[in-house]
PDB file of C-alpha atoms in Angstrom:
ATOM      1  CA  MET A   1       3.485  18.824  22.512  1.00  0.00           C
ATOM      2  CA  PRO A   2       1.864  17.198  19.689  1.00  0.00           C
ATOM      3  CA  LYS A   3       1.834  13.255  19.188  1.00  0.00           C
ATOM      4  CA  LYS A   4       4.852  12.271  16.772  1.00  0.00           C
ATOM      5  CA  VAL A   5       3.011  10.237  13.936  1.00  0.00           C
ATOM      6  CA  ASP A   6       4.726   7.082  12.490  1.00  0.00           C
ATOM      7  CA  HIS A   7       3.856   7.465   9.168  1.00  0.00           C
ATOM      8  CA  GLU A   8       5.474   4.347   7.640  1.00  0.00           C
ATOM      9  CA  ALA A   9       3.718   2.317  10.561  1.00  0.00           C
ATOM     10  CA  ARG A  10       0.048   4.165   9.409  1.00  0.00           C
ATOM     11  CA  ARG A  11       0.808   3.483   5.554  1.00  0.00           C
ATOM     12  CA  GLN A  12       1.688  -0.330   6.793  1.00  0.00           C
ATOM     13  CA  GLU A  13      -1.352  -0.290   8.345  1.00  0.00           C
ATOM     14  CA  ILE A  14      -2.981   0.971   5.838  1.00  0.00           C
ATOM     15  CA  SER A  15      -1.680  -1.507   3.320  1.00  0.00           C
ATOM     16  CA  ALA A  16      -2.257  -4.756   5.512  1.00  0.00           C
ATOM     17  CA  ALA A  17      -6.113  -3.484   5.656  1.00  0.00           C
ATOM     18  CA  LEU A  18      -5.809  -3.590   1.724  1.00  0.00           C
ATOM     19  CA  TRP A  19      -4.861  -6.859   2.285  1.00  0.00           C
ATOM     20  CA  ARG A  20      -7.287  -8.265   4.289  1.00  0.00           C
ATOM     21  CA  LEU A  21     -10.015  -7.341   1.606  1.00  0.00           C
ATOM     22  CA  ALA A  22      -8.005  -8.984  -0.841  1.00  0.00           C
ATOM     23  CA  ASN A  23      -8.370 -12.052   0.853  1.00  0.00           C
ATOM     24  CA  THR A  24     -11.909 -12.205   1.178  1.00  0.00           C
ATOM     25  CA  ARG A  25     -13.073 -10.305  -1.514  1.00  0.00           C
ATOM     26  CA  GLY A  26     -10.489  -9.253  -4.516  1.00  0.00           C
ATOM     27  CA  VAL A  27      -9.171  -5.931  -5.166  1.00  0.00           C
ATOM     28  CA  ASP A  28     -10.596  -4.662  -8.027  1.00  0.00           C
ATOM     29  CA  GLY A  29     -13.813  -3.556  -6.948  1.00  0.00           C
ATOM     30  CA  VAL A  30     -12.350  -2.276  -3.321  1.00  0.00           C
ATOM     31  CA  SER A  31     -12.063   1.504  -3.393  1.00  0.00           C
ATOM     32  CA  LEU A  32     -10.034   3.602  -1.064  1.00  0.00           C
ATOM     33  CA  ARG A  33     -13.431   4.566   1.081  1.00  0.00           C
ATOM     34  CA  ASP A  34     -13.285   0.326   1.932  1.00  0.00           C
ATOM     35  CA  VAL A  35     -10.037   0.497   2.805  1.00  0.00           C
ATOM     36  CA  ALA A  36     -10.615   3.624   5.161  1.00  0.00           C
ATOM     37  CA  ALA A  37     -13.551   1.402   6.392  1.00  0.00           C
ATOM     38  CA  GLU A  38     -11.481  -1.702   7.306  1.00  0.00           C
ATOM     39  CA  ALA A  39      -8.623   0.474   8.441  1.00  0.00           C
ATOM     40  CA  GLY A  40     -10.960   2.256  10.989  1.00  0.00           C
ATOM     41  CA  ILE A  41      -9.578   5.558   9.966  1.00  0.00           C
ATOM     42  CA  SER A  42     -11.582   8.314   7.601  1.00  0.00           C
ATOM     43  CA  LEU A  43     -10.978   8.511   3.689  1.00  0.00           C
ATOM     44  CA  GLY A  44      -9.540  11.916   4.438  1.00  0.00           C
ATOM     45  CA  ARG A  45      -6.762  10.198   6.406  1.00  0.00           C
ATOM     46  CA  ILE A  46      -6.262   7.760   3.944  1.00  0.00           C
ATOM     47  CA  GLN A  47      -5.778  10.338   1.230  1.00  0.00           C
ATOM     48  CA  HIS A  48      -2.802  12.025   3.325  1.00  0.00           C
ATOM     49  CA  TYR A  49      -0.958   8.662   2.331  1.00  0.00           C
ATOM     50  CA  PHE A  50      -2.102   7.792  -0.892  1.00  0.00           C
ATOM     51  CA  ARG A  51      -3.914  10.118  -3.208  1.00  0.00           C
ATOM     52  CA  THR A  52      -5.011   7.151  -5.400  1.00  0.00           C
ATOM     53  CA  LYS A  53      -5.735   3.634  -5.326  1.00  0.00           C
ATOM     54  CA  ASP A  54      -2.858   2.634  -7.894  1.00  0.00           C
ATOM     55  CA  GLU A  55      -0.443   4.711  -5.142  1.00  0.00           C
ATOM     56  CA  LEU A  56      -2.047   2.480  -2.530  1.00  0.00           C
ATOM     57  CA  LEU A  57      -1.480  -0.770  -4.886  1.00  0.00           C
ATOM     58  CA  LEU A  58       1.896   0.100  -5.557  1.00  0.00           C
ATOM     59  CA  PHE A  59       3.147   1.016  -2.138  1.00  0.00           C
ATOM     60  CA  ALA A  60       1.481  -2.537  -0.790  1.00  0.00           C
ATOM     61  CA  LEU A  61       3.077  -4.418  -3.550  1.00  0.00           C
ATOM     62  CA  ARG A  62       6.462  -3.194  -2.801  1.00  0.00           C
ATOM     63  CA  HIS A  63       5.862  -3.761   0.994  1.00  0.00           C
ATOM     64  CA  ILE A  64       4.321  -7.319  -0.216  1.00  0.00           C
ATOM     65  CA  ASN A  65       7.732  -8.089  -2.027  1.00  0.00           C
ATOM     66  CA  ALA A  66       9.904  -7.295   0.971  1.00  0.00           C
ATOM     67  CA  LYS A  67       7.871  -9.532   2.937  1.00  0.00           C
ATOM     68  CA  ALA A  68       8.091 -12.232   0.202  1.00  0.00           C
ATOM     69  CA  THR A  69      11.967 -11.946   0.224  1.00  0.00           C
ATOM     70  CA  GLU A  70      12.087 -11.829   4.118  1.00  0.00           C
ATOM     71  CA  ARG A  71       9.635 -15.017   3.865  1.00  0.00           C
ATOM     72  CA  ILE A  72      12.067 -16.856   1.797  1.00  0.00           C
ATOM     73  CA  ALA A  73      15.012 -15.746   3.202  1.00  0.00           C
ATOM     74  CA  GLN A  74      13.880 -17.323   6.154  1.00  0.00           C
ATOM     75  CA  ARG A  75      13.105 -20.815   4.650  1.00  0.00           C
ATOM     76  CA  ILE A  76      16.775 -20.699   3.582  1.00  0.00           C
ATOM     77  CA  GLN A  77      17.884 -20.234   7.003  1.00  0.00           C
ATOM     78  CA  ALA A  78      15.986 -23.005   7.950  1.00  0.00           C
ATOM     79  CA  LEU A  79      17.687 -25.234   5.844  1.00  0.00           C
ATOM     80  CA  LYS A  80      21.048 -26.987   6.818  1.00  0.00           C
ATOM     81  CA  ALA A  81      24.134 -24.785   7.323  1.00  0.00           C
ATOM     82  CA  GLU A  82      25.228 -25.422   3.624  1.00  0.00           C
ATOM     83  CA  PRO A  83      22.090 -26.057   1.542  1.00  0.00           C
ATOM     84  CA  THR A  84      22.546 -27.189  -1.813  1.00  0.00           C
ATOM     85  CA  PRO A  85      21.741 -24.961  -4.961  1.00  0.00           C
ATOM     86  CA  ARG A  86      18.334 -26.976  -5.218  1.00  0.00           C
ATOM     87  CA  GLU A  87      17.435 -26.773  -1.703  1.00  0.00           C
ATOM     88  CA  VAL A  88      17.829 -23.009  -2.235  1.00  0.00           C
ATOM     89  CA  LEU A  89      16.259 -22.784  -5.476  1.00  0.00           C
ATOM     90  CA  ARG A  90      13.384 -24.929  -3.909  1.00  0.00           C
ATOM     91  CA  ALA A  91      12.990 -22.727  -0.893  1.00  0.00           C
ATOM     92  CA  CYS A  92      13.074 -19.566  -3.306  1.00  0.00           C
ATOM     93  CA  CYS A  93      10.161 -20.962  -5.735  1.00  0.00           C
ATOM     94  CA  ALA A  94       8.007 -22.286  -2.670  1.00  0.00           C
ATOM     95  CA  GLY A  95       8.649 -18.851  -0.943  1.00  0.00           C
ATOM     96  CA  MET A  96       6.676 -17.684  -4.005  1.00  0.00           C
ATOM     97  CA  LEU A  97       3.407 -20.029  -3.956  1.00  0.00           C
ATOM     98  CA  PRO A  98       0.474 -18.882  -1.883  1.00  0.00           C
ATOM     99  CA  LEU A  99       1.310 -21.654   0.587  1.00  0.00           C
ATOM    100  CA  ASP A 100      -0.657 -19.337   3.838  1.00  0.00           C
ATOM    101  CA  ALA A 101      -2.953 -16.726   4.443  1.00  0.00           C
ATOM    102  CA  GLU A 102      -0.268 -13.788   3.990  1.00  0.00           C
ATOM    103  CA  SER A 103       1.187 -14.898   0.819  1.00  0.00           C
ATOM    104  CA  ARG A 104      -2.293 -15.674  -0.347  1.00  0.00           C
ATOM    105  CA  ALA A 105      -3.317 -11.892   0.029  1.00  0.00           C
ATOM    106  CA  GLY A 106       0.114 -10.743  -1.236  1.00  0.00           C
ATOM    107  CA  LEU A 107      -0.393 -12.783  -4.415  1.00  0.00           C
ATOM    108  CA  LEU A 108      -4.091 -11.310  -4.930  1.00  0.00           C
ATOM    109  CA  VAL A 109      -2.656  -7.781  -4.484  1.00  0.00           C
ATOM    110  CA  GLY A 110      -0.258  -8.519  -6.879  1.00  0.00           C
ATOM    111  CA  ALA A 111      -2.562  -9.582  -9.486  1.00  0.00           C
ATOM    112  CA  ALA A 112      -4.507  -6.491  -9.314  1.00  0.00           C
ATOM    113  CA  TYR A 113      -1.568  -4.449  -9.685  1.00  0.00           C
ATOM    114  CA  TYR A 114      -0.332  -6.306 -12.768  1.00  0.00           C
ATOM    115  CA  SER A 115      -3.418  -6.384 -14.459  1.00  0.00           C
ATOM    116  CA  ARG A 116      -3.239  -2.296 -14.241  1.00  0.00           C
ATOM    117  CA  ALA A 117       0.457  -2.328 -14.933  1.00  0.00           C
ATOM    118  CA  VAL A 118      -0.090  -4.284 -18.381  1.00  0.00           C
ATOM    119  CA  HIS A 119      -2.085  -0.933 -19.556  1.00  0.00           C
ATOM    120  CA  ASP A 120       0.503   1.420 -17.823  1.00  0.00           C
ATOM    121  CA  PRO A 121       4.184   2.004 -19.045  1.00  0.00           C
ATOM    122  CA  ALA A 122       5.118   3.528 -15.341  1.00  0.00           C
ATOM    123  CA  LEU A 123       3.332   0.873 -13.535  1.00  0.00           C
ATOM    124  CA  SER A 124       4.814  -1.875 -15.523  1.00  0.00           C
ATOM    125  CA  ALA A 125       8.275  -0.585 -15.458  1.00  0.00           C
ATOM    126  CA  GLU A 126       7.992  -0.762 -11.168  1.00  0.00           C
ATOM    127  CA  ALA A 127       6.259  -4.508 -11.882  1.00  0.00           C
ATOM    128  CA  ARG A 128       9.336  -5.625 -14.093  1.00  0.00           C
ATOM    129  CA  ASP A 129      12.258  -4.152 -12.077  1.00  0.00           C
ATOM    130  CA  GLY A 130      12.635  -7.465  -9.670  1.00  0.00           C
ATOM    131  CA  ILE A 131      12.487 -10.163 -12.204  1.00  0.00           C
ATOM    132  CA  PRO A 132      15.958  -9.726 -13.827  1.00  0.00           C
ATOM    133  CA  LYS A 133      17.803 -10.010 -10.313  1.00  0.00           C
ATOM    134  CA  LEU A 134      15.564 -13.062  -9.340  1.00  0.00           C
ATOM    135  CA  ARG A 135      16.465 -14.391 -12.835  1.00  0.00           C
ATOM    136  CA  ASP A 136      20.339 -13.800 -12.439  1.00  0.00           C
ATOM    137  CA  PHE A 137      20.017 -15.419  -8.761  1.00  0.00           C
ATOM    138  CA  PHE A 138      18.864 -18.200  -9.891  1.00  0.00           C
ATOM    139  CA  ALA A 139      21.308 -18.518 -12.643  1.00  0.00           C
ATOM    140  CA  ASP A 140      24.025 -18.471 -10.402  1.00  0.00           C
ATOM    141  CA  GLN A 141      22.491 -21.426  -8.276  1.00  0.00           C
ATOM    142  CA  LEU A 142      22.687 -23.100 -11.208  1.00  0.00           C
ATOM    143  CA  ARG A 143      25.908 -22.427 -12.246  1.00  0.00           C
ATOM    144  CA  LEU A 144      26.924 -23.227  -8.671  1.00  0.00           C
ATOM    145  CA  ALA A 145      25.463 -26.735  -9.037  1.00  0.00           C
ATOM    146  CA  ALA A 146      27.241 -27.587 -12.579  1.00  0.00           C
ATOM    147  CA  GLU A 147      30.450 -26.712 -10.680  1.00  0.00           C
ATOM    148  CA  ARG A 148      29.534 -29.027  -7.706  1.00  0.00           C
ATOM    149  CA  GLY A 149      28.510 -31.736 -10.627  1.00  0.00           C
ATOM    150  CA  GLU A 150      25.110 -31.631  -9.398  1.00  0.00           C
ATOM    151  CA  LEU A 151      23.547 -30.300 -12.528  1.00  0.00           C
ATOM    152  CA  PRO A 152      24.600 -30.431 -16.420  1.00  0.00           C
ATOM    153  CA  PRO A 153      26.508 -28.045 -17.452  1.00  0.00           C
ATOM    154  CA  GLU A 154      24.384 -27.178 -20.235  1.00  0.00           C
ATOM    155  CA  ARG A 155      21.261 -26.715 -17.903  1.00  0.00           C
ATOM    156  CA  ALA A 156      22.636 -23.786 -15.990  1.00  0.00           C
ATOM    157  CA  THR A 157      21.419 -20.811 -18.309  1.00  0.00           C
ATOM    158  CA  GLU A 158      19.292 -17.835 -17.529  1.00  0.00           C
ATOM    159  CA  ASP A 159      16.642 -19.526 -19.562  1.00  0.00           C
ATOM    160  CA  GLU A 160      16.322 -22.172 -17.202  1.00  0.00           C
ATOM    161  CA  ALA A 161      16.275 -19.982 -14.609  1.00  0.00           C
ATOM    162  CA  MET A 162      13.404 -18.346 -16.376  1.00  0.00           C
ATOM    163  CA  LEU A 163      11.254 -21.404 -16.634  1.00  0.00           C
ATOM    164  CA  LEU A 164      11.589 -22.131 -12.962  1.00  0.00           C
ATOM    165  CA  ILE A 165      10.135 -18.414 -12.195  1.00  0.00           C
ATOM    166  CA  ALA A 166       7.695 -18.795 -14.582  1.00  0.00           C
ATOM    167  CA  LEU A 167       6.491 -22.200 -13.254  1.00  0.00           C
ATOM    168  CA  SER A 168       6.395 -20.604  -9.857  1.00  0.00           C
ATOM    169  CA  ASP A 169       4.394 -17.947 -11.049  1.00  0.00           C
ATOM    170  CA  GLY A 170       2.019 -20.300 -12.999  1.00  0.00           C
ATOM    171  CA  LEU A 171       1.729 -22.334  -9.746  1.00  0.00           C
ATOM    172  CA  ALA A 172       0.915 -19.457  -7.913  1.00  0.00           C
ATOM    173  CA  SER A 173      -1.939 -18.192 -10.161  1.00  0.00           C
ATOM    174  CA  TYR A 174      -3.465 -22.086 -10.430  1.00  0.00           C
ATOM    175  CA  VAL A 175      -3.306 -22.186  -6.504  1.00  0.00           C
ATOM    176  CA  LEU A 176      -5.280 -18.972  -6.461  1.00  0.00           C
ATOM    177  CA  LEU A 177      -7.748 -20.103  -8.910  1.00  0.00           C
ATOM    178  CA  GLY A 178      -8.129 -23.361  -6.781  1.00  0.00           C
ATOM    179  CA  ILE A 179      -6.858 -25.925  -9.864  1.00  0.00           C
ATOM    180  CA  HIS A 180      -4.372 -26.929  -7.311  1.00  0.00           C
ATOM    181  CA  GLY A 181      -3.750 -27.246  -3.633  1.00  0.00           C
ATOM    182  CA  PRO A 182      -0.594 -25.934  -2.245  1.00  0.00           C
ATOM    183  CA  GLU A 183       0.431 -29.570  -1.618  1.00  0.00           C
ATOM    184  CA  GLN A 184       0.270 -30.457  -5.516  1.00  0.00           C
ATOM    185  CA  ALA A 185       2.129 -27.198  -6.642  1.00  0.00           C
ATOM    186  CA  LEU A 186       4.648 -28.187  -4.367  1.00  0.00           C
ATOM    187  CA  ALA A 187       4.802 -31.657  -5.877  1.00  0.00           C
ATOM    188  CA  LEU A 188       4.851 -30.353  -9.501  1.00  0.00           C
ATOM    189  CA  LEU A 189       7.550 -27.907  -8.419  1.00  0.00           C
ATOM    190  CA  ASP A 190       9.243 -30.701  -7.135  1.00  0.00           C
ATOM    191  CA  ARG A 191       8.622 -32.741 -10.251  1.00  0.00           C
ATOM    192  CA  GLN A 192      10.245 -29.994 -12.232  1.00  0.00           C
ATOM    193  CA  LEU A 193      13.718 -29.832 -10.012  1.00  0.00           C
ATOM    194  CA  ASP A 194      13.783 -33.582 -10.491  1.00  0.00           C
ATOM    195  CA  ASN A 195      13.805 -33.384 -14.169  1.00  0.00           C
ATOM    196  CA  LEU A 196      16.201 -30.504 -13.990  1.00  0.00           C
ATOM    197  CA  PHE A 197      18.743 -32.005 -11.578  1.00  0.00           C
ATOM    198  CA  GLY A 198      18.266 -35.649 -12.815  1.00  0.00           C
ATOM    199  CA  GLY A 199      17.506 -37.223  -9.214  1.00  0.00           C
ATOM    200  CA  ARG A 200      15.018 -36.987  -6.389  1.00  0.00           C
ATOM    201  CA  ALA A 201      15.963 -35.240  -2.841  1.00  0.00           C
ATOM    202  CA  GLU A 202      13.864 -34.819   0.077  1.00  0.00           C
ATOM    203  CA  PRO A 203      11.877 -31.875   0.237  1.00  0.00           C
ATOM    204  CA  ALA A 204      13.003 -29.727   3.399  1.00  0.00           C
ATOM    205  CA  GLU A 205      11.191 -29.877   6.734  1.00  0.00           C
ATOM    206  CA  GLY A 206       7.770 -27.887   6.705  1.00  0.00           C
ATOM    207  CA  ASN A 207       7.436 -27.799   2.688  1.00  0.00           C
TER     208      ASN A 207
END
């Protein structure tokens, strides 16, 4: 009886090979042949799952986003039973930063995808898809904070939510470039939250 192949698991193995290459040499110069060699399978086998590098980047980006969502959820779950909106926002923003090898590789793959998406309407639509949902979630947390008297009502806006997202994205890029280290990025994030909420809160355990 032929062996049943788990195609989704195989796609994830190929995606993981791309992440490893991204973490050591970037993505721009990496070909499907390079990914095949890293994964220990033939080029023909990779092309059975991904016809082009863009298809692989798209799958990898979706997988990375799912892993990032899982990582952020774990950060929130690690907080106290009823975390404040500020604590939730900090956990989310910290989860968007490259604080370990996995998140660093994910952001490198994402950067390669976004550079292509700028000139490709189909790819850019995928890249934009999650931002409104994240903005709305952040804005909901800000409104909850305002209702609880933890934030001035005039600051519980979608604009403030987008500023937090933009700050996190910018800090992530600076960490990748070596302009800031992870600890400095977290300190700058905390400073912005101080400015937003008007007070100092202790960082959650484990950053």
